[in-house]
PDB file of C-alpha atoms in Angstrom:
ATOM      1  CA  UNK A 678      -8.012 -23.711 -16.209  1.00 37.00           C
ATOM      2  CA  UNK A 679      -7.501 -22.345 -19.725  1.00 41.00           C
ATOM      3  CA  UNK A 680      -6.303 -18.821 -20.453  1.00 46.00           C
ATOM      4  CA  UNK A 681      -9.534 -18.105 -22.340  1.00 44.00           C
ATOM      5  CA  UNK A 682     -11.592 -18.807 -19.219  1.00 47.00           C
ATOM      6  CA  UNK A 683      -9.339 -16.556 -17.168  1.00 75.00           C
ATOM      7  CA  UNK A 684      -9.451 -13.583 -19.561  1.00 83.00           C
ATOM      8  CA  UNK A 685     -10.773 -10.486 -17.813  1.00 89.00           C
ATOM      9  CA  UNK A 686     -10.843  -7.783 -20.502  1.00 90.00           C
ATOM     10  CA  UNK A 687      -9.610  -6.791 -23.943  1.00 91.00           C
ATOM     11  CA  UNK A 688      -8.804  -3.550 -25.748  1.00 91.00           C
ATOM     12  CA  UNK A 689      -7.119  -2.397 -28.941  1.00 91.00           C
ATOM     13  CA  UNK A 690      -3.648  -0.884 -29.046  1.00 93.00           C
ATOM     14  CA  UNK A 691      -3.063   2.207 -31.213  1.00 91.00           C
ATOM     15  CA  UNK A 692      -1.697  -0.083 -33.955  1.00 92.00           C
ATOM     16  CA  UNK A 693      -4.879  -2.186 -33.959  1.00 93.00           C
ATOM     17  CA  UNK A 694      -3.516  -5.240 -32.170  1.00 94.00           C
ATOM     18  CA  UNK A 695      -5.605  -6.734 -29.371  1.00 94.00           C
ATOM     19  CA  UNK A 696      -4.439  -6.337 -25.802  1.00 96.00           C
ATOM     20  CA  UNK A 697      -5.886  -8.756 -23.261  1.00 95.00           C
ATOM     21  CA  UNK A 698      -5.542  -9.081 -19.512  1.00 97.00           C
ATOM     22  CA  UNK A 699      -6.019 -12.424 -17.798  1.00 96.00           C
ATOM     23  CA  UNK A 700      -5.568 -13.958 -14.387  1.00 97.00           C
ATOM     24  CA  UNK A 701      -2.281 -15.737 -13.762  1.00 97.00           C
ATOM     25  CA  UNK A 702      -1.722 -19.088 -12.080  1.00 94.00           C
ATOM     26  CA  UNK A 703       1.308 -20.883 -10.670  1.00 95.00           C
ATOM     27  CA  UNK A 704       2.511 -21.820 -14.156  1.00 96.00           C
ATOM     28  CA  UNK A 705       2.933 -18.107 -14.993  1.00 97.00           C
ATOM     29  CA  UNK A 706       5.705 -17.465 -12.463  1.00 97.00           C
ATOM     30  CA  UNK A 707       8.471 -17.601 -15.070  1.00 97.00           C
ATOM     31  CA  UNK A 708       6.460 -15.418 -17.460  1.00 97.00           C
ATOM     32  CA  UNK A 709       5.808 -12.735 -14.847  1.00 97.00           C
ATOM     33  CA  UNK A 710       9.457 -12.844 -13.764  1.00 98.00           C
ATOM     34  CA  UNK A 711      10.668 -12.274 -17.328  1.00 97.00           C
ATOM     35  CA  UNK A 712       8.269  -9.344 -17.852  1.00 97.00           C
ATOM     36  CA  UNK A 713       9.203  -7.795 -14.513  1.00 97.00           C
ATOM     37  CA  UNK A 714      12.949  -8.074 -15.107  1.00 97.00           C
ATOM     38  CA  UNK A 715      12.644  -6.588 -18.600  1.00 97.00           C
ATOM     39  CA  UNK A 716      10.462  -3.722 -17.345  1.00 95.00           C
ATOM     40  CA  UNK A 717      12.459  -2.760 -14.278  1.00 94.00           C
ATOM     41  CA  UNK A 718      15.870  -3.164 -15.943  1.00 93.00           C
ATOM     42  CA  UNK A 719      14.840  -0.534 -18.504  1.00 90.00           C
ATOM     43  CA  UNK A 720      13.920   2.077 -15.912  1.00 82.00           C
ATOM     44  CA  UNK A 721      16.358   4.869 -14.962  1.00 77.00           C
ATOM     45  CA  UNK A 722      18.370   4.039 -11.850  1.00 73.00           C
ATOM     46  CA  UNK A 723      17.931   6.342  -8.853  1.00 74.00           C
ATOM     47  CA  UNK A 724      19.668   5.143  -5.723  1.00 77.00           C
ATOM     48  CA  UNK A 725      19.497   1.421  -5.044  1.00 82.00           C
ATOM     49  CA  UNK A 726      18.516  -0.944  -7.875  1.00 87.00           C
ATOM     50  CA  UNK A 727      14.861  -1.919  -8.063  1.00 88.00           C
ATOM     51  CA  UNK A 728      13.990  -4.751  -5.664  1.00 90.00           C
ATOM     52  CA  UNK A 729      12.160  -6.481  -8.529  1.00 93.00           C
ATOM     53  CA  UNK A 730      15.514  -7.211 -10.180  1.00 94.00           C
ATOM     54  CA  UNK A 731      16.426  -9.446  -7.223  1.00 95.00           C
ATOM     55  CA  UNK A 732      13.345 -11.624  -7.668  1.00 96.00           C
ATOM     56  CA  UNK A 733      13.653 -15.202  -8.813  1.00 97.00           C
ATOM     57  CA  UNK A 734      10.987 -17.628  -9.969  1.00 97.00           C
ATOM     58  CA  UNK A 735      10.466 -18.912  -6.442  1.00 97.00           C
ATOM     59  CA  UNK A 736       9.780 -15.385  -5.145  1.00 97.00           C
ATOM     60  CA  UNK A 737       7.228 -14.748  -7.872  1.00 97.00           C
ATOM     61  CA  UNK A 738       5.631 -18.128  -7.223  1.00 97.00           C
ATOM     62  CA  UNK A 739       5.304 -17.276  -3.538  1.00 97.00           C
ATOM     63  CA  UNK A 740       3.516 -14.031  -4.383  1.00 96.00           C
ATOM     64  CA  UNK A 741       1.135 -15.845  -6.699  1.00 97.00           C
ATOM     65  CA  UNK A 742       0.393 -18.365  -3.959  1.00 97.00           C
ATOM     66  CA  UNK A 743      -0.345 -15.559  -1.477  1.00 95.00           C
ATOM     67  CA  UNK A 744      -2.258 -13.275  -3.827  1.00 96.00           C
ATOM     68  CA  UNK A 745      -3.441 -12.856  -7.415  1.00 97.00           C
ATOM     69  CA  UNK A 746      -1.392 -12.365 -10.555  1.00 97.00           C
ATOM     70  CA  UNK A 747      -2.376 -10.619 -13.775  1.00 98.00           C
ATOM     71  CA  UNK A 748      -0.826 -10.988 -17.237  1.00 97.00           C
ATOM     72  CA  UNK A 749      -1.246  -8.564 -20.152  1.00 97.00           C
ATOM     73  CA  UNK A 750      -0.781 -10.165 -23.566  1.00 97.00           C
ATOM     74  CA  UNK A 751      -0.602  -9.058 -27.197  1.00 96.00           C
ATOM     75  CA  UNK A 752      -0.957 -11.786 -29.826  1.00 90.00           C
ATOM     76  CA  UNK A 753      -0.468 -14.402 -27.116  1.00 89.00           C
ATOM     77  CA  UNK A 754       2.819 -12.900 -25.917  1.00 95.00           C
ATOM     78  CA  UNK A 755       3.133 -11.544 -22.381  1.00 97.00           C
ATOM     79  CA  UNK A 756       3.902  -7.820 -22.431  1.00 97.00           C
ATOM     80  CA  UNK A 757       2.907  -6.747 -18.922  1.00 97.00           C
ATOM     81  CA  UNK A 758       2.137  -8.081 -15.501  1.00 97.00           C
ATOM     82  CA  UNK A 759       1.355  -7.335 -11.886  1.00 98.00           C
ATOM     83  CA  UNK A 760       0.546  -9.113  -8.643  1.00 98.00           C
ATOM     84  CA  UNK A 761      -1.839  -8.117  -5.861  1.00 97.00           C
ATOM     85  CA  UNK A 762      -0.727  -9.416  -2.462  1.00 96.00           C
ATOM     86  CA  UNK A 763      -1.984  -8.751   1.082  1.00 92.00           C
ATOM     87  CA  UNK A 764      -0.323  -5.861   2.914  1.00 87.00           C
ATOM     88  CA  UNK A 765      -1.505  -5.671   6.523  1.00 83.00           C
ATOM     89  CA  UNK A 766      -4.808  -7.134   5.400  1.00 82.00           C
ATOM     90  CA  UNK A 767      -5.254  -4.824   2.406  1.00 86.00           C
ATOM     91  CA  UNK A 768      -4.809  -5.662  -1.298  1.00 90.00           C
ATOM     92  CA  UNK A 769      -1.459  -4.203  -2.364  1.00 94.00           C
ATOM     93  CA  UNK A 770      -0.484  -3.812  -6.013  1.00 96.00           C
ATOM     94  CA  UNK A 771       3.127  -4.730  -6.711  1.00 96.00           C
ATOM     95  CA  UNK A 772       5.568  -5.518  -9.524  1.00 96.00           C
ATOM     96  CA  UNK A 773       3.574  -3.624 -12.152  1.00 96.00           C
ATOM     97  CA  UNK A 774       5.648  -3.712 -15.317  1.00 95.00           C
ATOM     98  CA  UNK A 775       5.431  -3.452 -19.092  1.00 97.00           C
ATOM     99  CA  UNK A 776       8.134  -4.604 -21.503  1.00 97.00           C
ATOM    100  CA  UNK A 777      10.082  -1.679 -23.033  1.00 96.00           C
ATOM    101  CA  UNK A 778       8.768  -2.273 -26.578  1.00 95.00           C
ATOM    102  CA  UNK A 779       5.176  -1.550 -25.420  1.00 95.00           C
ATOM    103  CA  UNK A 780       5.889   1.500 -23.271  1.00 91.00           C
ATOM    104  CA  UNK A 781       3.690   4.468 -23.999  1.00 89.00           C
ATOM    105  CA  UNK A 782       0.947   2.380 -25.616  1.00 92.00           C
ATOM    106  CA  UNK A 783      -1.471   2.495 -22.673  1.00 92.00           C
ATOM    107  CA  UNK A 784      -0.742  -1.072 -21.547  1.00 95.00           C
ATOM    108  CA  UNK A 785       0.034  -0.201 -17.926  1.00 94.00           C
ATOM    109  CA  UNK A 786      -3.001   2.064 -17.584  1.00 93.00           C
ATOM    110  CA  UNK A 787      -5.328  -0.573 -19.026  1.00 94.00           C
ATOM    111  CA  UNK A 788      -3.773  -3.265 -16.841  1.00 96.00           C
ATOM    112  CA  UNK A 789      -4.295  -1.219 -13.670  1.00 95.00           C
ATOM    113  CA  UNK A 790      -7.890  -0.358 -14.665  1.00 92.00           C
ATOM    114  CA  UNK A 791      -8.729  -4.014 -15.243  1.00 94.00           C
ATOM    115  CA  UNK A 792      -7.138  -5.018 -11.956  1.00 95.00           C
ATOM    116  CA  UNK A 793      -9.099  -2.318 -10.141  1.00 92.00           C
ATOM    117  CA  UNK A 794     -12.395  -3.464 -11.621  1.00 89.00           C
ATOM    118  CA  UNK A 795     -11.611  -7.103 -10.828  1.00 93.00           C
ATOM    119  CA  UNK A 796     -10.810  -6.232  -7.205  1.00 93.00           C
ATOM    120  CA  UNK A 797     -13.998  -4.135  -7.021  1.00 89.00           C
ATOM    121  CA  UNK A 798     -15.982  -7.166  -8.203  1.00 86.00           C
ATOM    122  CA  UNK A 799     -14.444  -9.027  -5.263  1.00 89.00           C
ATOM    123  CA  UNK A 800     -15.901  -6.402  -2.936  1.00 86.00           C
ATOM    124  CA  UNK A 801     -12.639  -4.679  -2.050  1.00 90.00           C
ATOM    125  CA  UNK A 802     -12.887  -0.926  -1.323  1.00 90.00           C
ATOM    126  CA  UNK A 803      -9.454   0.218  -2.511  1.00 91.00           C
ATOM    127  CA  UNK A 804      -6.041  -0.669  -3.877  1.00 92.00           C
ATOM    128  CA  UNK A 805      -2.811   0.276  -2.176  1.00 94.00           C
ATOM    129  CA  UNK A 806       0.777   0.276  -3.378  1.00 95.00           C
ATOM    130  CA  UNK A 807       4.200   1.300  -2.173  1.00 93.00           C
ATOM    131  CA  UNK A 808       6.249   3.584  -4.436  1.00 92.00           C
ATOM    132  CA  UNK A 809       9.817   4.607  -3.752  1.00 90.00           C
ATOM    133  CA  UNK A 810       9.984   8.185  -2.519  1.00 90.00           C
ATOM    134  CA  UNK A 811      13.192   8.770  -4.511  1.00 87.00           C
ATOM    135  CA  UNK A 812      11.313   8.160  -7.783  1.00 87.00           C
ATOM    136  CA  UNK A 813       9.022  11.226  -7.951  1.00 90.00           C
ATOM    137  CA  UNK A 814       8.354  10.638 -11.656  1.00 88.00           C
ATOM    138  CA  UNK A 815       6.933   7.196 -10.864  1.00 88.00           C
ATOM    139  CA  UNK A 816       4.879   8.564  -7.970  1.00 91.00           C
ATOM    140  CA  UNK A 817       3.440  11.245 -10.270  1.00 91.00           C
ATOM    141  CA  UNK A 818       2.403   8.594 -12.817  1.00 90.00           C
ATOM    142  CA  UNK A 819       0.504   6.736 -10.105  1.00 92.00           C
ATOM    143  CA  UNK A 820      -1.208   9.950  -9.053  1.00 89.00           C
ATOM    144  CA  UNK A 821      -2.352  10.532 -12.623  1.00 85.00           C
ATOM    145  CA  UNK A 822      -4.283   7.246 -12.502  1.00 86.00           C
ATOM    146  CA  UNK A 823      -6.096   8.024  -9.269  1.00 85.00           C
ATOM    147  CA  UNK A 824      -3.710   7.120  -6.436  1.00 92.00           C
ATOM    148  CA  UNK A 825      -3.166   9.540  -3.540  1.00 90.00           C
ATOM    149  CA  UNK A 826      -0.452   9.606  -0.899  1.00 92.00           C
ATOM    150  CA  UNK A 827      -1.374   8.289   2.542  1.00 90.00           C
ATOM    151  CA  UNK A 828       1.849   8.264   4.516  1.00 90.00           C
ATOM    152  CA  UNK A 829       5.393   7.021   4.189  1.00 90.00           C
ATOM    153  CA  UNK A 830       7.018   3.714   5.092  1.00 87.00           C
ATOM    154  CA  UNK A 831      10.762   3.099   5.106  1.00 85.00           C
ATOM    155  CA  UNK A 832      11.547   5.300   2.127  1.00 86.00           C
ATOM    156  CA  UNK A 833       8.351   4.403   0.280  1.00 92.00           C
ATOM    157  CA  UNK A 834       5.163   6.386  -0.157  1.00 95.00           C
ATOM    158  CA  UNK A 835       1.957   4.534   0.634  1.00 95.00           C
ATOM    159  CA  UNK A 836      -0.516   5.292  -2.144  1.00 95.00           C
ATOM    160  CA  UNK A 837      -4.218   4.473  -2.154  1.00 92.00           C
ATOM    161  CA  UNK A 838      -6.873   4.416  -4.845  1.00 92.00           C
ATOM    162  CA  UNK A 839     -10.576   3.920  -4.041  1.00 91.00           C
ATOM    163  CA  UNK A 840     -12.295   1.229  -6.096  1.00 91.00           C
ATOM    164  CA  UNK A 841     -15.715   1.602  -7.697  1.00 92.00           C
ATOM    165  CA  UNK A 842     -19.007   0.103  -6.699  1.00 93.00           C
ATOM    166  CA  UNK A 843     -20.742  -1.426  -9.721  1.00 90.00           C
ATOM    167  CA  UNK A 844     -24.426  -1.244 -10.651  1.00 92.00           C
ATOM    168  CA  UNK A 845     -26.374  -2.562 -13.643  1.00 91.00           C
ATOM    169  CA  UNK A 846     -29.028  -0.500 -15.414  1.00 94.00           C
ATOM    170  CA  UNK A 847     -31.075  -2.582 -17.847  1.00 93.00           C
ATOM    171  CA  UNK A 848     -32.564   0.407 -19.720  1.00 93.00           C
ATOM    172  CA  UNK A 849     -33.130   4.165 -19.538  1.00 94.00           C
ATOM    173  CA  UNK A 850     -35.828   3.837 -16.865  1.00 95.00           C
ATOM    174  CA  UNK A 851     -33.461   1.810 -14.710  1.00 95.00           C
ATOM    175  CA  UNK A 852     -30.782   4.478 -15.176  1.00 95.00           C
ATOM    176  CA  UNK A 853     -33.198   7.170 -13.969  1.00 96.00           C
ATOM    177  CA  UNK A 854     -34.144   4.992 -11.006  1.00 96.00           C
ATOM    178  CA  UNK A 855     -30.475   4.636 -10.135  1.00 96.00           C
ATOM    179  CA  UNK A 856     -30.094   8.425 -10.219  1.00 96.00           C
ATOM    180  CA  UNK A 857     -33.125   8.865  -7.936  1.00 96.00           C
ATOM    181  CA  UNK A 858     -31.736   6.400  -5.397  1.00 96.00           C
ATOM    182  CA  UNK A 859     -28.340   8.095  -5.298  1.00 96.00           C
ATOM    183  CA  UNK A 860     -30.053  11.465  -4.894  1.00 96.00           C
ATOM    184  CA  UNK A 861     -31.292  10.285  -1.522  1.00 95.00           C
ATOM    185  CA  UNK A 862     -27.698  10.335  -0.250  1.00 96.00           C
ATOM    186  CA  UNK A 863     -26.800  13.784  -1.555  1.00 97.00           C
ATOM    187  CA  UNK A 864     -26.616  17.127   0.175  1.00 96.00           C
ATOM    188  CA  UNK A 865     -25.488  20.650  -0.655  1.00 95.00           C
ATOM    189  CA  UNK A 866     -21.788  20.794  -1.470  1.00 95.00           C
ATOM    190  CA  UNK A 867     -21.611  17.402  -3.182  1.00 96.00           C
ATOM    191  CA  UNK A 868     -19.773  17.056  -6.490  1.00 95.00           C
ATOM    192  CA  UNK A 869     -20.418  14.312  -9.050  1.00 96.00           C
ATOM    193  CA  UNK A 870     -18.237  13.827 -12.126  1.00 94.00           C
ATOM    194  CA  UNK A 871     -20.025  11.771 -14.776  1.00 94.00           C
ATOM    195  CA  UNK A 872     -18.138  10.120 -17.624  1.00 93.00           C
ATOM    196  CA  UNK A 873     -18.973   7.755 -20.459  1.00 90.00           C
ATOM    197  CA  UNK A 874     -19.076   7.781 -24.240  1.00 89.00           C
ATOM    198  CA  UNK A 875     -21.701   9.652 -26.237  1.00 87.00           C
ATOM    199  CA  UNK A 876     -25.104   8.109 -25.623  1.00 87.00           C
ATOM    200  CA  UNK A 877     -23.976   6.153 -22.585  1.00 91.00           C
ATOM    201  CA  UNK A 878     -26.666   7.668 -20.363  1.00 93.00           C
ATOM    202  CA  UNK A 879     -25.061  10.529 -18.428  1.00 94.00           C
ATOM    203  CA  UNK A 880     -27.963  12.921 -18.983  1.00 93.00           C
ATOM    204  CA  UNK A 881     -30.497  10.157 -18.335  1.00 95.00           C
ATOM    205  CA  UNK A 882     -28.772   9.481 -15.001  1.00 96.00           C
ATOM    206  CA  UNK A 883     -28.893  13.214 -14.240  1.00 96.00           C
ATOM    207  CA  UNK A 884     -32.646  13.270 -14.959  1.00 97.00           C
ATOM    208  CA  UNK A 885     -33.126  10.640 -12.282  1.00 97.00           C
ATOM    209  CA  UNK A 886     -30.884  12.574  -9.934  1.00 97.00           C
ATOM    210  CA  UNK A 887     -32.951  15.722 -10.513  1.00 97.00           C
ATOM    211  CA  UNK A 888     -36.182  13.818  -9.883  1.00 96.00           C
ATOM    212  CA  UNK A 889     -34.773  12.502  -6.626  1.00 96.00           C
ATOM    213  CA  UNK A 890     -33.689  15.991  -5.564  1.00 97.00           C
ATOM    214  CA  UNK A 891     -37.085  17.372  -6.679  1.00 96.00           C
ATOM    215  CA  UNK A 892     -35.709  20.242  -8.738  1.00 96.00           C
ATOM    216  CA  UNK A 893     -37.290  22.189 -11.574  1.00 94.00           C
ATOM    217  CA  UNK A 894     -36.753  20.773 -15.064  1.00 84.00           C
ATOM    218  CA  UNK A 895     -36.618  19.779 -17.755  1.00 91.00           C
ATOM    219  CA  UNK A 896     -33.133  18.334 -17.416  1.00 93.00           C
ATOM    220  CA  UNK A 897     -31.449  18.188 -20.820  1.00 91.00           C
ATOM    221  CA  UNK A 898     -27.824  18.191 -21.847  1.00 82.00           C
ATOM    222  CA  UNK A 899     -26.328  21.691 -21.374  1.00 76.00           C
ATOM    223  CA  UNK A 900     -23.777  21.161 -24.166  1.00 67.00           C
ATOM    224  CA  UNK A 901     -24.145  24.603 -25.731  1.00 65.00           C
ATOM    225  CA  UNK A 902     -24.973  26.687 -22.660  1.00 66.00           C
ATOM    226  CA  UNK A 903     -22.340  24.748 -20.641  1.00 82.00           C
ATOM    227  CA  UNK A 904     -24.312  24.915 -17.380  1.00 86.00           C
ATOM    228  CA  UNK A 905     -27.955  24.841 -16.298  1.00 89.00           C
ATOM    229  CA  UNK A 906     -29.232  25.679 -12.824  1.00 92.00           C
ATOM    230  CA  UNK A 907     -32.235  23.730 -11.531  1.00 96.00           C
ATOM    231  CA  UNK A 908     -33.663  25.273  -8.334  1.00 95.00           C
ATOM    232  CA  UNK A 909     -35.395  23.043  -5.794  1.00 96.00           C
ATOM    233  CA  UNK A 910     -39.169  22.816  -5.630  1.00 94.00           C
ATOM    234  CA  UNK A 911     -39.022  22.111  -1.900  1.00 89.00           C
ATOM    235  CA  UNK A 912     -36.278  22.734   0.615  1.00 87.00           C
ATOM    236  CA  UNK A 913     -33.445  20.727  -0.918  1.00 92.00           C
ATOM    237  CA  UNK A 914     -30.299  21.875  -2.707  1.00 96.00           C
ATOM    238  CA  UNK A 915     -30.122  23.359  -6.188  1.00 95.00           C
ATOM    239  CA  UNK A 916     -28.818  21.078  -8.957  1.00 96.00           C
ATOM    240  CA  UNK A 917     -26.098  22.646 -11.122  1.00 93.00           C
ATOM    241  CA  UNK A 918     -25.747  20.571 -14.297  1.00 93.00           C
ATOM    242  CA  UNK A 919     -22.544  21.229 -16.264  1.00 90.00           C
ATOM    243  CA  UNK A 920     -21.350  19.832 -19.592  1.00 87.00           C
ATOM    244  CA  UNK A 921     -17.558  20.095 -19.900  1.00 84.00           C
ATOM    245  CA  UNK A 922     -17.382  18.415 -23.323  1.00 78.00           C
ATOM    246  CA  UNK A 923     -16.448  21.670 -25.068  1.00 71.00           C
ATOM    247  CA  UNK A 924     -14.010  22.784 -22.371  1.00 69.00           C
ATOM    248  CA  UNK A 925     -10.313  22.258 -22.895  1.00 61.00           C
ATOM    249  CA  UNK A 926      -9.052  22.263 -19.327  1.00 61.00           C
ATOM    250  CA  UNK A 927      -9.729  23.188 -15.705  1.00 61.00           C
ATOM    251  CA  UNK A 928      -8.908  26.850 -16.396  1.00 61.00           C
ATOM    252  CA  UNK A 929     -11.876  27.101 -18.764  1.00 68.00           C
ATOM    253  CA  UNK A 930     -14.087  25.454 -16.145  1.00 71.00           C
ATOM    254  CA  UNK A 931     -13.061  28.161 -13.684  1.00 70.00           C
ATOM    255  CA  UNK A 932     -14.690  30.742 -15.951  1.00 67.00           C
ATOM    256  CA  UNK A 933     -18.077  29.256 -15.003  1.00 75.00           C
ATOM    257  CA  UNK A 934     -17.486  30.324 -11.351  1.00 74.00           C
ATOM    258  CA  UNK A 935     -18.788  27.022 -10.018  1.00 80.00           C
ATOM    259  CA  UNK A 936     -16.968  27.644  -6.747  1.00 78.00           C
ATOM    260  CA  UNK A 937     -19.526  30.366  -6.004  1.00 81.00           C
ATOM    261  CA  UNK A 938     -22.445  27.909  -6.038  1.00 84.00           C
ATOM    262  CA  UNK A 939     -20.668  24.718  -4.993  1.00 86.00           C
ATOM    263  CA  UNK A 940     -21.350  24.936  -1.248  1.00 87.00           C
ATOM    264  CA  UNK A 941     -25.099  25.441  -1.703  1.00 91.00           C
ATOM    265  CA  UNK A 942     -25.724  23.032  -4.575  1.00 94.00           C
ATOM    266  CA  UNK A 943     -25.298  19.525  -5.839  1.00 96.00           C
ATOM    267  CA  UNK A 944     -22.994  19.937  -8.839  1.00 94.00           C
ATOM    268  CA  UNK A 945     -22.874  17.327 -11.595  1.00 95.00           C
ATOM    269  CA  UNK A 946     -20.262  17.733 -14.344  1.00 92.00           C
ATOM    270  CA  UNK A 947     -20.640  15.601 -17.463  1.00 90.00           C
ATOM    271  CA  UNK A 948     -17.359  14.948 -19.306  1.00 86.00           C
ATOM    272  CA  UNK A 949     -15.605  16.275 -16.213  1.00 82.00           C
ATOM    273  CA  UNK A 950     -12.830  13.683 -15.874  1.00 85.00           C
ATOM    274  CA  UNK A 951      -9.455  15.421 -15.893  1.00 81.00           C
ATOM    275  CA  UNK A 952     -11.140  18.826 -15.674  1.00 79.00           C
ATOM    276  CA  UNK A 953     -13.373  19.071 -12.606  1.00 83.00           C
ATOM    277  CA  UNK A 954     -11.541  17.088  -9.911  1.00 86.00           C
ATOM    278  CA  UNK A 955     -10.040  20.257  -8.443  1.00 85.00           C
ATOM    279  CA  UNK A 956     -13.465  21.576  -7.460  1.00 87.00           C
ATOM    280  CA  UNK A 957     -13.656  19.314  -4.379  1.00 88.00           C
ATOM    281  CA  UNK A 958     -11.530  16.606  -2.794  1.00 85.00           C
ATOM    282  CA  UNK A 959     -14.673  14.717  -1.744  1.00 92.00           C
ATOM    283  CA  UNK A 960     -16.635  13.663  -4.811  1.00 94.00           C
ATOM    284  CA  UNK A 961     -18.355  10.809  -6.616  1.00 96.00           C
ATOM    285  CA  UNK A 962     -17.038   9.633  -9.978  1.00 94.00           C
ATOM    286  CA  UNK A 963     -19.795   7.994 -12.043  1.00 95.00           C
ATOM    287  CA  UNK A 964     -18.520   6.148 -15.116  1.00 94.00           C
ATOM    288  CA  UNK A 965     -21.258   4.737 -17.374  1.00 94.00           C
ATOM    289  CA  UNK A 966     -20.420   2.077 -19.942  1.00 90.00           C
ATOM    290  CA  UNK A 967     -22.380   0.094 -22.471  1.00 86.00           C
ATOM    291  CA  UNK A 968     -21.698  -3.475 -23.554  1.00 76.00           C
ATOM    292  CA  UNK A 969     -20.457  -4.633 -26.943  1.00 72.00           C
ATOM    293  CA  UNK A 970     -23.939  -5.574 -28.266  1.00 78.00           C
ATOM    294  CA  UNK A 971     -25.493  -2.439 -29.862  1.00 79.00           C
ATOM    295  CA  UNK A 972     -28.985  -3.923 -29.430  1.00 82.00           C
ATOM    296  CA  UNK A 973     -28.552  -4.349 -25.682  1.00 86.00           C
ATOM    297  CA  UNK A 974     -29.566  -1.283 -23.663  1.00 88.00           C
ATOM    298  CA  UNK A 975     -27.804  -2.519 -20.524  1.00 92.00           C
ATOM    299  CA  UNK A 976     -25.388  -0.057 -18.967  1.00 93.00           C
ATOM    300  CA  UNK A 977     -22.798  -0.726 -16.280  1.00 92.00           C
ATOM    301  CA  UNK A 978     -22.356   2.102 -13.814  1.00 94.00           C
ATOM    302  CA  UNK A 979     -19.100   2.362 -11.855  1.00 93.00           C
ATOM    303  CA  UNK A 980     -19.433   4.667  -8.831  1.00 95.00           C
ATOM    304  CA  UNK A 981     -16.167   5.597  -7.119  1.00 93.00           C
ATOM    305  CA  UNK A 982     -16.330   7.565  -3.854  1.00 93.00           C
ATOM    306  CA  UNK A 983     -13.448   9.912  -3.013  1.00 91.00           C
ATOM    307  CA  UNK A 984     -12.915  11.332   0.462  1.00 89.00           C
ATOM    308  CA  UNK A 985     -14.402  10.827   3.902  1.00 90.00           C
ATOM    309  CA  UNK A 986     -17.774  12.260   2.891  1.00 94.00           C
ATOM    310  CA  UNK A 987     -19.117   8.950   1.596  1.00 95.00           C
ATOM    311  CA  UNK A 988     -20.370   5.897   3.467  1.00 94.00           C
ATOM    312  CA  UNK A 989     -19.490   3.017   1.169  1.00 92.00           C
ATOM    313  CA  UNK A 990     -22.117   0.691   2.677  1.00 91.00           C
ATOM    314  CA  UNK A 991     -24.901   3.231   2.082  1.00 94.00           C
ATOM    315  CA  UNK A 992     -23.718   3.773  -1.479  1.00 94.00           C
ATOM    316  CA  UNK A 993     -23.697   0.013  -2.089  1.00 92.00           C
ATOM    317  CA  UNK A 994     -27.239  -0.282  -0.736  1.00 92.00           C
ATOM    318  CA  UNK A 995     -28.447   2.544  -3.018  1.00 93.00           C
ATOM    319  CA  UNK A 996     -26.961   0.771  -6.034  1.00 90.00           C
ATOM    320  CA  UNK A 997     -28.730  -2.504  -5.393  1.00 85.00           C
ATOM    321  CA  UNK A 998     -31.215  -3.285  -8.183  1.00 65.00           C
ATOM    322  CA  UNK A 999     -33.997  -4.199  -5.749  1.00 57.00           C
ATOM    323  CA  UNK A1000     -33.385  -1.239  -3.448  1.00 49.00           C
TER     324      UNK A1000
END
């Protein structure tokens, strides 16, 4: 199989060069080994040397045979890699590394995002990984990209990250329909953080959500007033619609006193990523993306449930196009 067929995603580095991520096969064992050794040898040493430095080509080949490898490339040269292998029946991310020359360019973050979306397409609910407890700086980096601690194993922290469910919205009407279907699962106290570029469809999604909750409208972007309150027409919860685009951080969000209404409302925060997560540990992240063709109205909606509040099977059913 050619590398072109196995390419999963592409992005631009800050210097304009193209970064791609592709699936690996058995022939990539030496490539992944070289990337891993370069990456882990450059890291500060705390305690015992990194286990990755003891790998040989046979060990990498065995992981590829048992799981799935991923290679990040710039101009055809491997600059990053990772392997997902089974850990007690769950997909476990391991040997994530980026060569020192590309550190700080967003390669690792993009690689992990692509891997997460690929695993979500396979129907997997979450990624796990083991991070050494004596490397708190590394653990903190994983937490910044959505992983949370779920126990400890032999000097390692077990980290988990929920994976998104994916829906397709062919046009604005389909986006509103998607919002109405998700509204059927909501109750007072629920928090939704909606992200996506300008014009992606966040407000359109919220209009559907409001229709499903049967609240007073009209629902328009609250960019300048920051928050709009839509009371229910019947006996359901109020919809609090917030636009955090003009807010700098979580401290500015606190000035809106959303905690006062959170328990009795469904709260949706546009542009809330990195700002609104502290409002509730149980939440839905809704990331809306458009394709590369400007004439195509299709949007891809990635819905990631956080916490025990959400039934993943019910969410998946609500996202089905023929639901």
